[in-house]
Short mmCIF file of C-alpha atoms in Angstrom, two decimals:
data_model
loop_
_atom_site.label_atom_id
_atom_site.label_comp_id
_atom_site.label_asym_id
_atom_site.label_seq_id
_atom_site.Cartn_x
_atom_site.Cartn_y
_atom_site.Cartn_z
CA UNK A 651 -19.51 -35.51 -24.97
CA UNK A 652 -19.94 -32.99 -22.18
CA UNK A 653 -23.68 -32.67 -22.62
CA UNK A 654 -24.11 -36.45 -22.75
CA UNK A 655 -22.32 -36.89 -19.43
CA UNK A 656 -23.96 -34.04 -17.57
CA UNK A 657 -26.32 -35.11 -14.80
CA UNK A 658 -29.39 -33.02 -15.49
CA UNK A 659 -32.71 -32.77 -13.61
CA UNK A 660 -33.91 -36.20 -14.78
CA UNK A 661 -30.68 -37.98 -14.04
CA UNK A 662 -30.88 -41.71 -13.43
CA UNK A 663 -27.75 -43.57 -12.47
CA UNK A 664 -29.41 -46.90 -13.25
CA UNK A 665 -29.81 -45.75 -16.86
CA UNK A 666 -26.07 -45.18 -17.34
CA UNK A 667 -24.32 -48.15 -18.92
CA UNK A 668 -20.90 -48.27 -17.24
CA UNK A 669 -19.42 -50.04 -20.26
CA UNK A 670 -20.56 -47.42 -22.78
CA UNK A 671 -18.52 -44.64 -24.41
CA UNK A 672 -20.93 -41.71 -24.91
CA UNK A 673 -19.85 -39.24 -27.54
CA UNK A 674 -16.87 -41.24 -28.76
CA UNK A 675 -17.00 -43.54 -31.75
CA UNK A 676 -13.56 -45.13 -31.72
CA UNK A 677 -12.11 -47.91 -29.61
CA UNK A 678 -9.21 -48.20 -27.20
CA UNK A 679 -6.47 -47.35 -29.68
CA UNK A 680 -8.20 -44.26 -31.01
CA UNK A 681 -9.09 -43.24 -27.48
CA UNK A 682 -5.50 -43.45 -26.28
CA UNK A 683 -4.34 -41.42 -29.28
CA UNK A 684 -7.00 -38.79 -28.60
CA UNK A 685 -5.87 -38.61 -24.97
CA UNK A 686 -2.26 -38.05 -26.01
CA UNK A 687 -3.37 -35.45 -28.55
CA UNK A 688 -5.34 -33.54 -25.96
CA UNK A 689 -2.46 -33.32 -23.52
CA UNK A 690 -0.85 -30.30 -25.07
CA UNK A 691 -4.01 -28.19 -25.19
CA UNK A 692 -4.82 -29.01 -21.58
CA UNK A 693 -1.26 -28.30 -20.51
CA UNK A 694 -1.24 -24.94 -22.26
CA UNK A 695 -4.58 -23.94 -20.72
CA UNK A 696 -3.25 -24.88 -17.30
CA UNK A 697 -0.23 -22.67 -17.83
CA UNK A 698 -2.46 -19.74 -18.75
CA UNK A 699 -4.54 -20.30 -15.62
CA UNK A 700 -1.37 -20.24 -13.57
CA UNK A 701 -0.03 -17.19 -15.39
CA UNK A 702 -3.25 -15.26 -14.77
CA UNK A 703 -2.97 -15.90 -11.05
CA UNK A 704 0.52 -14.42 -11.06
CA UNK A 705 -1.01 -11.30 -12.53
CA UNK A 706 -3.45 -11.12 -9.62
CA UNK A 707 -6.42 -13.14 -10.81
CA UNK A 708 -8.23 -15.22 -8.19
CA UNK A 709 -9.45 -17.95 -10.51
CA UNK A 710 -8.87 -21.67 -10.01
CA UNK A 711 -10.40 -25.02 -10.90
CA UNK A 712 -11.57 -27.79 -8.61
CA UNK A 713 -11.98 -31.30 -9.96
CA UNK A 714 -13.85 -33.57 -7.56
CA UNK A 715 -13.45 -37.30 -8.21
CA UNK A 716 -15.86 -39.79 -6.72
CA UNK A 717 -16.63 -43.40 -7.47
CA UNK A 718 -16.79 -46.86 -5.94
CA UNK A 719 -13.54 -48.57 -4.93
CA UNK A 720 -11.49 -49.55 -8.02
CA UNK A 721 -13.46 -47.17 -10.25
CA UNK A 722 -10.18 -45.61 -11.36
CA UNK A 723 -9.87 -42.30 -9.51
CA UNK A 724 -6.13 -42.80 -9.11
CA UNK A 725 -5.75 -43.63 -12.79
CA UNK A 726 -7.44 -40.36 -13.72
CA UNK A 727 -4.99 -38.44 -11.57
CA UNK A 728 -2.04 -40.31 -13.04
CA UNK A 729 -3.05 -40.24 -16.68
CA UNK A 730 -5.08 -37.06 -17.05
CA UNK A 731 -3.90 -34.68 -14.35
CA UNK A 732 -0.41 -36.13 -14.89
CA UNK A 733 -0.31 -34.48 -18.31
CA UNK A 734 -0.10 -30.99 -16.85
CA UNK A 735 2.71 -29.29 -14.96
CA UNK A 736 2.84 -30.57 -11.35
CA UNK A 737 3.53 -26.99 -10.23
CA UNK A 738 -0.04 -26.12 -11.15
CA UNK A 739 -1.73 -29.04 -9.40
CA UNK A 740 -2.94 -29.30 -5.82
CA UNK A 741 -3.96 -32.89 -5.20
CA UNK A 742 -5.57 -34.19 -2.05
CA UNK A 743 -6.84 -37.67 -1.25
CA UNK A 744 -9.39 -37.57 1.55
CA UNK A 745 -9.25 -40.50 3.95
CA UNK A 746 -11.49 -41.26 6.92
CA UNK A 747 -11.45 -38.03 8.97
CA UNK A 748 -9.09 -37.69 11.91
CA UNK A 749 -10.37 -37.11 15.41
CA UNK A 750 -9.70 -33.39 15.09
CA UNK A 751 -11.48 -33.22 11.76
CA UNK A 752 -14.50 -35.00 13.22
CA UNK A 753 -14.84 -32.28 15.85
CA UNK A 754 -15.52 -29.74 13.10
CA UNK A 755 -18.25 -29.40 10.50
CA UNK A 756 -17.80 -31.89 7.65
CA UNK A 757 -16.81 -29.04 5.31
CA UNK A 758 -14.05 -27.75 7.56
CA UNK A 759 -11.31 -30.02 6.24
CA UNK A 760 -12.54 -29.52 2.69
CA UNK A 761 -12.14 -25.74 2.89
CA UNK A 762 -8.54 -26.21 3.96
CA UNK A 763 -7.75 -28.04 0.74
CA UNK A 764 -9.43 -25.72 -1.75
CA UNK A 765 -7.09 -24.79 -4.59
CA UNK A 766 -5.12 -21.56 -4.37
CA UNK A 767 -5.53 -19.06 -7.24
CA UNK A 768 -4.13 -20.38 -10.50
CA UNK A 769 -4.18 -24.00 -9.39
CA UNK A 770 -6.08 -27.05 -10.54
CA UNK A 771 -7.24 -28.66 -7.33
CA UNK A 772 -8.02 -32.37 -7.44
CA UNK A 773 -10.02 -34.11 -4.72
CA UNK A 774 -9.77 -37.89 -4.66
CA UNK A 775 -12.92 -38.42 -2.60
CA UNK A 776 -14.36 -35.36 -0.92
CA UNK A 777 -17.19 -33.96 1.18
CA UNK A 778 -19.46 -36.31 -0.75
CA UNK A 779 -18.28 -39.16 1.45
CA UNK A 780 -20.32 -37.45 4.17
CA UNK A 781 -23.52 -38.14 2.23
CA UNK A 782 -22.41 -41.47 0.72
CA UNK A 783 -20.78 -43.80 3.22
CA UNK A 784 -22.49 -41.81 6.00
CA UNK A 785 -25.87 -42.55 4.46
CA UNK A 786 -25.15 -46.17 3.61
CA UNK A 787 -23.52 -47.06 6.91
CA UNK A 788 -25.66 -44.83 9.10
CA UNK A 789 -22.67 -42.85 10.35
CA UNK A 790 -24.89 -39.77 10.63
CA UNK A 791 -28.64 -39.45 11.29
CA UNK A 792 -30.90 -39.20 8.23
CA UNK A 793 -32.00 -35.61 9.05
CA UNK A 794 -28.38 -34.55 9.26
CA UNK A 795 -27.62 -36.04 5.87
CA UNK A 796 -30.67 -34.34 4.46
CA UNK A 797 -29.32 -31.01 5.65
CA UNK A 798 -25.93 -31.70 4.15
CA UNK A 799 -27.18 -31.65 0.55
CA UNK A 800 -28.19 -28.04 1.07
CA UNK A 801 -24.97 -27.24 2.90
CA UNK A 802 -23.00 -28.68 -0.01
CA UNK A 803 -24.97 -26.66 -2.56
CA UNK A 804 -24.37 -23.45 -0.63
CA UNK A 805 -20.71 -24.27 -0.09
CA UNK A 806 -20.06 -25.03 -3.74
CA UNK A 807 -21.95 -21.94 -4.88
CA UNK A 808 -19.73 -19.90 -2.60
CA UNK A 809 -16.59 -21.58 -3.98
CA UNK A 810 -17.77 -20.90 -7.53
CA UNK A 811 -18.58 -17.26 -6.70
CA UNK A 812 -15.07 -16.80 -5.36
CA UNK A 813 -13.69 -17.64 -8.81
CA UNK A 814 -13.12 -21.40 -8.63
CA UNK A 815 -14.79 -23.49 -11.31
CA UNK A 816 -16.15 -26.67 -9.79
CA UNK A 817 -16.21 -29.83 -11.91
CA UNK A 818 -17.55 -32.99 -10.26
CA UNK A 819 -17.01 -36.38 -11.80
CA UNK A 820 -18.46 -39.70 -10.75
CA UNK A 821 -16.64 -42.65 -12.26
CA UNK A 822 -19.26 -45.31 -12.79
CA UNK A 823 -18.53 -49.04 -12.83
CA UNK A 824 -20.73 -52.10 -12.35
CA UNK A 825 -20.64 -54.64 -9.56
CA UNK A 826 -19.04 -57.37 -11.66
CA UNK A 827 -16.36 -55.08 -12.97
CA UNK A 828 -15.42 -54.18 -9.42
CA UNK A 829 -15.16 -57.85 -8.56
CA UNK A 830 -12.79 -58.44 -11.48
CA UNK A 831 -10.65 -55.45 -10.50
CA UNK A 832 -10.41 -56.52 -6.87
CA UNK A 833 -9.56 -60.06 -7.99
CA UNK A 834 -6.69 -58.66 -10.06
CA UNK A 835 -5.28 -56.99 -6.97
CA UNK A 836 -5.21 -60.39 -5.31
CA UNK A 837 -3.40 -61.98 -8.24
CA UNK A 838 -0.50 -59.56 -8.51
CA UNK A 839 2.13 -59.01 -5.85
CA UNK A 840 2.65 -55.45 -7.05
CA UNK A 841 -1.05 -54.77 -6.39
CA UNK A 842 -1.44 -56.23 -2.88
CA UNK A 843 -0.81 -52.82 -1.35
CA UNK A 844 -3.89 -51.49 -3.08
CA UNK A 845 -6.11 -54.20 -1.66
CA UNK A 846 -8.11 -53.57 1.44
CA UNK A 847 -10.20 -56.40 2.94
CA UNK A 848 -12.77 -53.78 3.91
CA UNK A 849 -13.56 -53.29 0.20
CA UNK A 850 -15.14 -56.75 0.13
CA UNK A 851 -17.35 -55.84 3.08
CA UNK A 852 -18.49 -52.66 1.31
CA UNK A 853 -19.58 -54.75 -1.69
CA UNK A 854 -22.37 -56.05 0.51
CA UNK A 855 -23.88 -52.54 0.34
CA UNK A 856 -23.60 -52.10 -3.42
CA UNK A 857 -27.24 -51.22 -4.05
CA UNK A 858 -27.35 -48.82 -1.14
CA UNK A 859 -24.28 -47.04 -2.50
CA UNK A 860 -25.88 -46.72 -5.91
CA UNK A 861 -28.95 -45.25 -4.27
CA UNK A 862 -26.79 -42.86 -2.23
CA UNK A 863 -24.95 -41.73 -5.38
CA UNK A 864 -28.24 -41.25 -7.20
CA UNK A 865 -29.50 -39.09 -4.38
CA UNK A 866 -26.28 -37.11 -3.97
CA UNK A 867 -25.97 -36.38 -7.68
CA UNK A 868 -29.59 -35.37 -8.17
CA UNK A 869 -29.54 -33.13 -5.11
CA UNK A 870 -26.25 -31.37 -5.82
CA UNK A 871 -25.84 -31.12 -9.59
CA UNK A 872 -26.21 -27.37 -10.06
CA UNK A 873 -25.27 -24.97 -12.86
CA UNK A 874 -22.35 -23.66 -10.77
CA UNK A 875 -21.13 -27.09 -9.74
CA UNK A 876 -22.44 -29.72 -12.14
CA UNK A 877 -21.99 -33.45 -11.86
CA UNK A 878 -20.78 -35.51 -14.78
CA UNK A 879 -21.26 -39.26 -14.58
CA UNK A 880 -18.59 -40.99 -16.62
CA UNK A 881 -18.90 -44.65 -17.61
CA UNK A 882 -15.60 -46.03 -16.34
CA UNK A 883 -15.40 -49.70 -17.19
CA UNK A 884 -13.28 -48.82 -20.19
CA UNK A 885 -10.43 -46.98 -18.55
CA UNK A 886 -9.28 -45.34 -21.76
CA UNK A 887 -12.72 -43.80 -22.21
CA UNK A 888 -12.95 -42.49 -18.66
CA UNK A 889 -9.56 -40.82 -19.01
CA UNK A 890 -10.43 -39.23 -22.30
CA UNK A 891 -13.79 -38.06 -20.98
CA UNK A 892 -12.31 -36.42 -17.90
CA UNK A 893 -9.59 -34.81 -20.00
CA UNK A 894 -12.23 -33.30 -22.26
CA UNK A 895 -14.36 -32.14 -19.34
CA UNK A 896 -11.37 -30.48 -17.74
CA UNK A 897 -10.30 -28.92 -21.02
CA UNK A 898 -13.80 -27.58 -21.67
CA UNK A 899 -13.95 -26.14 -18.17
CA UNK A 900 -10.69 -24.28 -18.73
CA UNK A 901 -11.79 -23.13 -22.20
CA UNK A 902 -14.95 -21.66 -20.70
CA UNK A 903 -12.79 -19.43 -18.53
CA UNK A 904 -11.51 -17.57 -21.60
CA UNK A 905 -8.01 -17.40 -20.23
CA UNK A 906 -5.40 -15.19 -21.81
CA UNK A 907 -1.74 -14.41 -21.28
CA UNK A 908 -1.44 -11.52 -18.83
CA UNK A 909 -0.23 -8.20 -20.22
CA UNK A 910 3.18 -6.94 -19.21
CA UNK A 911 3.05 -4.99 -15.96
CA UNK A 912 6.28 -3.21 -16.94
CA UNK A 913 7.52 -1.17 -19.91
CA UNK A 914 8.81 -3.85 -22.27
CA UNK A 915 11.08 -1.57 -24.28
CA UNK A 916 12.57 0.04 -21.20
CA UNK A 917 13.28 -3.40 -19.74
CA UNK A 918 14.96 -4.53 -22.94
CA UNK A 919 17.32 -1.57 -22.64
CA UNK A 920 17.97 -2.15 -18.96
CA UNK A 921 18.75 -5.78 -19.63
CA UNK A 922 20.99 -4.98 -22.60
CA UNK A 923 23.06 -2.70 -20.36
CA UNK A 924 23.92 -5.54 -17.95
CA UNK B 758 27.19 -39.21 -14.24
CA UNK B 759 26.32 -39.04 -10.55
CA UNK B 760 29.92 -39.04 -9.40
CA UNK B 761 30.86 -36.37 -11.93
CA UNK B 762 28.15 -34.04 -10.68
CA UNK B 763 28.70 -34.58 -6.97
CA UNK B 764 30.17 -31.59 -5.15
CA UNK B 765 33.00 -33.15 -3.15
CA UNK B 766 35.46 -31.57 -0.70
CA UNK B 767 37.43 -29.77 -3.45
CA UNK B 768 34.39 -28.45 -5.22
CA UNK B 769 34.89 -25.33 -7.31
CA UNK B 770 31.88 -23.76 -8.99
CA UNK B 771 34.15 -21.68 -11.23
CA UNK B 772 35.55 -24.94 -12.65
CA UNK B 773 32.13 -26.18 -13.79
CA UNK B 774 31.40 -25.38 -17.43
CA UNK B 775 27.65 -24.61 -17.53
CA UNK B 776 27.51 -25.63 -21.18
CA UNK B 777 29.04 -29.06 -20.66
CA UNK B 778 27.29 -32.45 -20.46
CA UNK B 779 29.32 -34.54 -17.99
CA UNK B 780 28.83 -38.28 -18.35
CA UNK B 781 26.72 -38.08 -21.50
CA UNK B 782 28.16 -38.47 -24.97
CA UNK B 783 25.16 -37.82 -27.17
CA UNK B 784 23.48 -34.57 -28.17
CA UNK B 785 20.00 -33.11 -27.75
CA UNK B 786 18.16 -35.80 -29.67
CA UNK B 787 19.78 -38.69 -27.84
CA UNK B 788 19.31 -36.85 -24.56
CA UNK B 789 15.59 -36.36 -25.11
CA UNK B 790 15.22 -40.03 -26.03
CA UNK B 791 17.12 -41.07 -22.91
CA UNK B 792 14.82 -38.86 -20.80
CA UNK B 793 11.73 -40.48 -22.28
CA UNK B 794 13.25 -43.94 -21.78
CA UNK B 795 13.97 -43.24 -18.13
CA UNK B 796 10.44 -42.11 -17.32
CA UNK B 797 9.03 -45.57 -16.79
CA UNK B 798 11.74 -46.72 -14.38
CA UNK B 799 11.42 -43.54 -12.33
CA UNK B 800 7.66 -43.80 -12.31
CA UNK B 801 7.74 -47.40 -11.14
CA UNK B 802 10.24 -46.60 -8.37
CA UNK B 803 8.00 -43.76 -7.22
CA UNK B 804 5.04 -46.12 -7.03
CA UNK B 805 7.04 -48.54 -4.88
CA UNK B 806 8.05 -45.70 -2.57
CA UNK B 807 4.40 -44.77 -2.23
CA UNK B 808 3.33 -48.38 -1.73
CA UNK B 809 5.88 -48.89 1.04
CA UNK B 810 4.50 -45.91 2.91
CA UNK B 811 1.03 -47.45 2.80
CA UNK B 812 2.53 -50.48 4.49
CA UNK B 813 3.85 -48.29 7.30
CA UNK B 814 7.29 -47.26 6.10
CA UNK B 815 8.40 -43.72 6.94
CA UNK B 816 10.67 -43.20 3.96
CA UNK B 817 10.45 -40.28 1.54
CA UNK B 818 12.63 -38.29 -0.85
CA UNK B 819 13.34 -34.57 -0.88
CA UNK B 820 14.65 -32.94 -4.04
CA UNK B 821 15.92 -29.42 -3.43
CA UNK B 822 16.27 -27.26 -6.54
CA UNK B 823 18.36 -24.12 -6.51
CA UNK B 824 19.82 -21.94 -9.23
CA UNK B 825 19.93 -18.42 -10.53
CA UNK B 826 16.80 -16.94 -12.14
CA UNK B 827 16.02 -18.64 -15.48
CA UNK B 828 18.26 -21.60 -14.66
CA UNK B 829 15.36 -23.93 -15.37
CA UNK B 830 14.03 -25.07 -12.00
CA UNK B 831 10.47 -24.94 -13.29
CA UNK B 832 11.42 -26.93 -16.36
CA UNK B 833 12.84 -29.68 -14.17
CA UNK B 834 9.59 -29.90 -12.26
CA UNK B 835 7.57 -29.99 -15.44
CA UNK B 836 9.70 -32.39 -17.47
CA UNK B 837 11.28 -34.64 -14.84
CA UNK B 838 8.97 -34.64 -11.84
CA UNK B 839 6.09 -34.45 -14.33
CA UNK B 840 6.88 -38.01 -15.43
CA UNK B 841 5.72 -39.51 -12.15
CA UNK B 842 2.25 -39.81 -10.67
CA UNK B 843 1.13 -36.43 -9.26
CA UNK B 844 -0.35 -38.32 -6.30
CA UNK B 845 3.16 -39.07 -5.12
CA UNK B 846 4.57 -35.56 -5.44
CA UNK B 847 4.57 -32.76 -2.90
CA UNK B 848 5.79 -29.63 -4.65
CA UNK B 849 6.47 -26.32 -2.98
CA UNK B 850 7.86 -23.11 -4.44
CA UNK B 851 9.31 -20.92 -1.71
CA UNK B 852 8.80 -17.20 -2.22
CA UNK B 853 10.03 -14.32 -0.09
CA UNK B 854 8.90 -15.21 3.46
CA UNK B 855 5.69 -13.75 4.85
CA UNK B 856 5.67 -11.58 7.93
CA UNK B 857 4.64 -14.55 10.07
CA UNK B 858 7.39 -16.71 8.58
CA UNK B 859 9.97 -14.04 9.27
CA UNK B 860 9.08 -14.10 12.95
CA UNK B 861 10.26 -17.72 13.17
CA UNK B 862 13.63 -19.38 12.60
CA UNK B 863 14.44 -19.64 8.88
CA UNK B 864 13.91 -23.40 9.01
CA UNK B 865 10.40 -23.16 10.45
CA UNK B 866 8.56 -22.82 7.16
CA UNK B 867 10.82 -25.44 5.60
CA UNK B 868 9.87 -28.06 8.19
CA UNK B 869 6.22 -27.47 7.40
CA UNK B 870 6.77 -28.48 3.79
CA UNK B 871 8.83 -31.63 4.31
CA UNK B 872 7.44 -34.56 2.34
CA UNK B 873 5.11 -36.99 4.05
CA UNK B 874 6.08 -40.68 4.06
CA UNK B 875 6.00 -42.18 0.58
CA UNK B 876 6.18 -38.83 -1.17
CA UNK B 877 8.73 -37.18 -3.40
CA UNK B 878 9.00 -33.67 -2.05
CA UNK B 879 10.25 -30.99 -4.41
CA UNK B 880 11.47 -27.61 -3.20
CA UNK B 881 11.73 -24.90 -5.83
CA UNK B 882 14.10 -22.69 -3.85
CA UNK B 883 14.49 -23.50 -0.17
CA UNK B 884 16.26 -22.66 3.08
CA UNK B 885 19.32 -22.01 0.93
CA UNK B 886 17.89 -18.61 0.02
CA UNK B 887 18.70 -17.71 3.62
CA UNK B 888 22.41 -18.11 2.93
CA UNK B 889 22.31 -16.93 -0.70
CA UNK B 890 20.28 -13.76 -1.21
CA UNK B 891 20.71 -13.04 2.51
CA UNK B 892 24.47 -13.11 2.10
CA UNK B 893 24.56 -11.19 -1.17
CA UNK B 894 22.08 -8.53 -0.17
CA UNK B 895 23.09 -8.34 3.48
CA UNK B 896 19.60 -9.29 4.68
CA UNK B 897 21.17 -10.99 7.71
CA UNK B 898 24.43 -10.25 9.55
CA UNK B 899 27.51 -12.22 8.49
CA UNK B 900 27.78 -14.08 11.83
CA UNK B 901 24.18 -15.18 11.54
CA UNK B 902 24.77 -16.55 8.05
CA UNK B 903 27.87 -18.31 9.30
CA UNK B 904 25.75 -20.06 11.93
CA UNK B 905 23.18 -21.06 9.36
CA UNK B 906 25.50 -23.39 7.47
CA UNK B 907 25.81 -25.47 10.63
CA UNK B 908 22.08 -25.23 11.32
CA UNK B 909 21.38 -26.46 7.80
CA UNK B 910 23.78 -29.40 8.16
CA UNK B 911 22.15 -30.45 11.43
CA UNK B 912 18.66 -29.98 10.03
CA UNK B 913 19.34 -32.04 6.91
CA UNK B 914 21.07 -34.76 8.92
CA UNK B 915 17.96 -34.96 11.08
CA UNK B 916 15.72 -35.14 8.02
CA UNK B 917 17.89 -37.91 6.57
CA UNK B 918 17.88 -39.82 9.87
CA UNK B 919 14.09 -39.71 9.93
CA UNK B 920 14.04 -41.66 6.65
CA UNK B 921 13.94 -38.95 4.00
CA UNK B 922 16.67 -39.06 1.37
CA UNK B 923 17.87 -35.56 0.60
CA UNK B 924 19.06 -34.74 -2.91
CA UNK B 925 20.19 -31.18 -3.58
CA UNK B 926 20.65 -29.88 -7.09
CA UNK B 927 22.10 -26.59 -8.21
CA UNK B 928 21.29 -25.77 -11.82
CA UNK B 929 24.28 -23.89 -13.13
CA UNK B 930 24.12 -21.36 -15.97
CA UNK B 931 26.42 -18.55 -17.03
CA UNK B 932 25.79 -14.82 -16.99
CA UNK B 933 25.35 -14.52 -20.76
CA UNK B 934 22.94 -17.43 -20.91
CA UNK B 935 20.79 -15.76 -18.28
CA UNK B 936 20.76 -12.59 -20.33
CA UNK B 937 19.58 -14.50 -23.39
CA UNK B 938 16.86 -16.24 -21.41
CA UNK B 939 15.59 -13.02 -19.86
CA UNK B 940 15.64 -11.38 -23.29
CA UNK B 941 13.45 -14.18 -24.60
CA UNK B 942 10.88 -13.45 -21.91
CA UNK B 943 10.73 -9.88 -23.19
CA UNK B 944 10.23 -11.01 -26.78
CA UNK B 945 7.29 -13.31 -26.23
CA UNK B 946 3.86 -12.25 -24.99
CA UNK B 947 3.31 -15.69 -23.48
CA UNK B 948 6.45 -15.22 -21.39
CA UNK B 949 5.85 -11.73 -19.98
CA UNK B 950 4.31 -13.19 -16.83
CA UNK B 951 7.59 -14.91 -16.06
CA UNK B 952 9.56 -11.69 -16.30
CA UNK B 953 10.34 -9.73 -13.18
CA UNK B 954 12.19 -6.40 -13.47
CA UNK B 955 13.93 -7.27 -10.20
CA UNK B 956 15.80 -10.04 -12.03
CA UNK B 957 17.77 -7.42 -13.94
CA UNK B 958 18.76 -5.73 -10.67
CA UNK B 959 19.98 -9.06 -9.28
CA UNK B 960 22.25 -9.47 -12.30
CA UNK B 961 24.35 -6.65 -10.85
CA UNK B 962 25.31 -9.08 -8.08
CA UNK B 963 26.22 -12.01 -10.32
CA UNK B 964 29.71 -12.58 -8.93
CA UNK B 965 28.55 -12.28 -5.37
CA UNK B 966 25.87 -14.88 -6.02
CA UNK B 967 28.43 -17.26 -7.51
CA UNK B 968 30.56 -16.76 -4.44
CA UNK B 969 27.57 -17.36 -2.15
CA UNK B 970 26.71 -20.57 -4.03
CA UNK B 971 30.31 -21.73 -3.82
CA UNK B 972 30.29 -21.15 -0.09
CA UNK B 973 26.87 -22.73 0.49
CA UNK B 974 27.69 -25.84 -1.51
CA UNK B 975 31.10 -26.42 0.05
CA UNK B 976 29.76 -25.90 3.57
CA UNK B 977 26.67 -28.09 3.22
CA UNK B 978 27.47 -30.93 0.81
CA UNK B 979 27.46 -33.87 3.21
CA UNK B 980 27.18 -37.64 2.74
CA UNK B 981 23.59 -37.53 4.05
CA UNK B 982 22.58 -34.53 1.96
CA UNK B 983 24.96 -34.14 -0.98
CA UNK B 984 24.94 -31.32 -3.50
CA UNK B 985 25.03 -32.03 -7.21
CA UNK B 986 25.92 -29.16 -9.49
CA UNK B 987 24.30 -29.68 -12.88
CA UNK B 988 25.42 -27.70 -15.93
CA UNK B 989 22.11 -26.31 -17.13
CA UNK B 990 22.70 -24.30 -20.27
CA UNK B 991 21.57 -27.29 -22.29
CA UNK B 992 18.12 -27.87 -20.90
CA UNK B 993 17.88 -31.39 -22.25
CA UNK B 994 21.03 -32.33 -20.35
CA UNK B 995 19.91 -30.79 -17.07
CA UNK B 996 16.61 -32.68 -17.26
CA UNK B 997 18.30 -35.97 -18.03
CA UNK B 998 20.85 -35.44 -15.26
CA UNK B 999 18.22 -34.70 -12.61
CA UNK B 1000 16.15 -37.65 -13.76
CA UNK B 1001 19.16 -39.92 -13.32
CA UNK B 1002 20.04 -38.45 -9.93
CA UNK B 1003 16.50 -38.95 -8.73
CA UNK B 1004 16.36 -42.47 -10.13
CA UNK B 1005 19.67 -43.39 -8.50
CA UNK B 1006 18.45 -41.99 -5.18
CA UNK B 1007 15.35 -44.16 -5.33
CA UNK B 1008 17.34 -47.20 -6.43
CA UNK B 1009 19.62 -46.80 -3.42
CA UNK B 1010 16.61 -47.18 -1.18
CA UNK B 1011 16.14 -50.80 -2.29
CA UNK B 1012 12.40 -50.47 -2.44
CA UNK B 1013 10.16 -53.48 -2.78
CA UNK B 1014 6.47 -54.16 -3.09
CA UNK B 1015 4.98 -54.61 0.38
CA UNK B 1016 3.87 -58.09 1.35
CA UNK B 1017 0.17 -58.76 1.76
CA UNK B 1018 -1.04 -57.90 5.25
CA UNK B 1019 -3.95 -60.29 4.78
CA UNK B 1020 -4.45 -63.93 3.86
CA UNK B 1021 -4.53 -63.81 0.07
CA UNK B 1022 -6.30 -67.14 -0.41
CA UNK B 1023 -8.93 -66.37 2.22
CA UNK B 1024 -9.60 -63.00 0.57
CA UNK B 1025 -9.99 -64.63 -2.83
CA UNK B 1026 -12.68 -66.84 -1.36
CA UNK B 1027 -14.41 -64.00 0.42
CA UNK B 1028 -14.43 -61.97 -2.78
CA UNK B 1029 -15.67 -64.88 -4.88
CA UNK B 1030 -18.63 -65.24 -2.53
CA UNK B 1031 -19.84 -61.69 -3.18
#
């Protein structure tokens, strides 16, 4: 599944069917069961990551989530990240930058939210907004955006070199699916709070957003910080896919339980004497 | 259950049996089932809390967890807080204060970690360490500790007045149970990282810690920020009890889904036209 979702050198967003389920044969029921099955492995890997940091390791994981409105970023956090111990998760949802944040480089606020050692950091939106909405809405000059792709590559390489694995996921849905999901928010009183009239305005720029995603992914999918584009119209598939990507990332780290930093037998005797 | 666990004016820690299960008749199996059953209600209340904050409400919840080493604070976070959406949780484990933190009032670092509107804040240890270990180990003069009870009452009243419900839980275990739990950490390689030789030293001060807890609870259990003392030798009971306390706290807030801040029919038409 991982290889099928990886955005390689010839990546084409237009060629990704948002309703497809690459690398998984079953349907919704099988997918939900597989997600539940995978929870324990992921949870145990997360605990090892955390344990290693207590023993002095500097390693961490950063999961970057991007996607159009309603693509299901929140659902991934709830249903995938929610399977691991909250003590090991550092979640941050990036909103439009504050005035103070705007006075700094676009990466300034991102650096502040990088995961501490042992943590799984989750970014719901990220520095990619600065080459997505900024490009589409002309919030920054074209030359500046051009420079940012390079700045992002250097930044992520530096993050990776410091011991943090970077996993970037774009949740991909189609224009009609977004319409249906927004319509649902207007039908249900318990969903009104998720609806933002601005989302309808952004739909007018759909093609430009797709183009901006294409550009961002092709310019910043690197071996140290690869992009995975996950078809997200079937929510169960997107959740399973991200769970597997996260699990594989942690498995690659070859984590192990830290050795005792004390004399186990001596401690047993000390404890017995109390 | 809530009333049975509340530390009222005549509270006596010595009278609490750490192996008991106040307000629950069943055993482990029934308790685990009840915990699973309660997850959905808690999760839905948390979502409402979060939704209200998006609509401008300033309300939040703060769960303070205290207890002797191995009393199961981490397990509560994992198994109770872990049932709600990680996006709505702000967890902080307080360690020994840094040099910078020590230069400020003991409440300084606590204020920095208070939950934002809409969040469930969870403190794994807290400002109570400043009247617990500080009292037992003489890290601060007795008069200073005496003053801190009042400072804590005023601080928590202020937090409550600002819209944050404060729920304080002491997980209560006995001296022998702690010994058994520490011994387990020395038997299992996947538990070594949780073992700290200093924990054995602290066992020498068991009675003083009980006395410090007794004092802290009786001096700071107020209507705005009550203490609940939860027998925690049966982990399944402690988890169920904290889940119910948290659920009851959220229910008291009479949360509701925010009304639409836009014209629903007009938005439906705007969306349909895209």
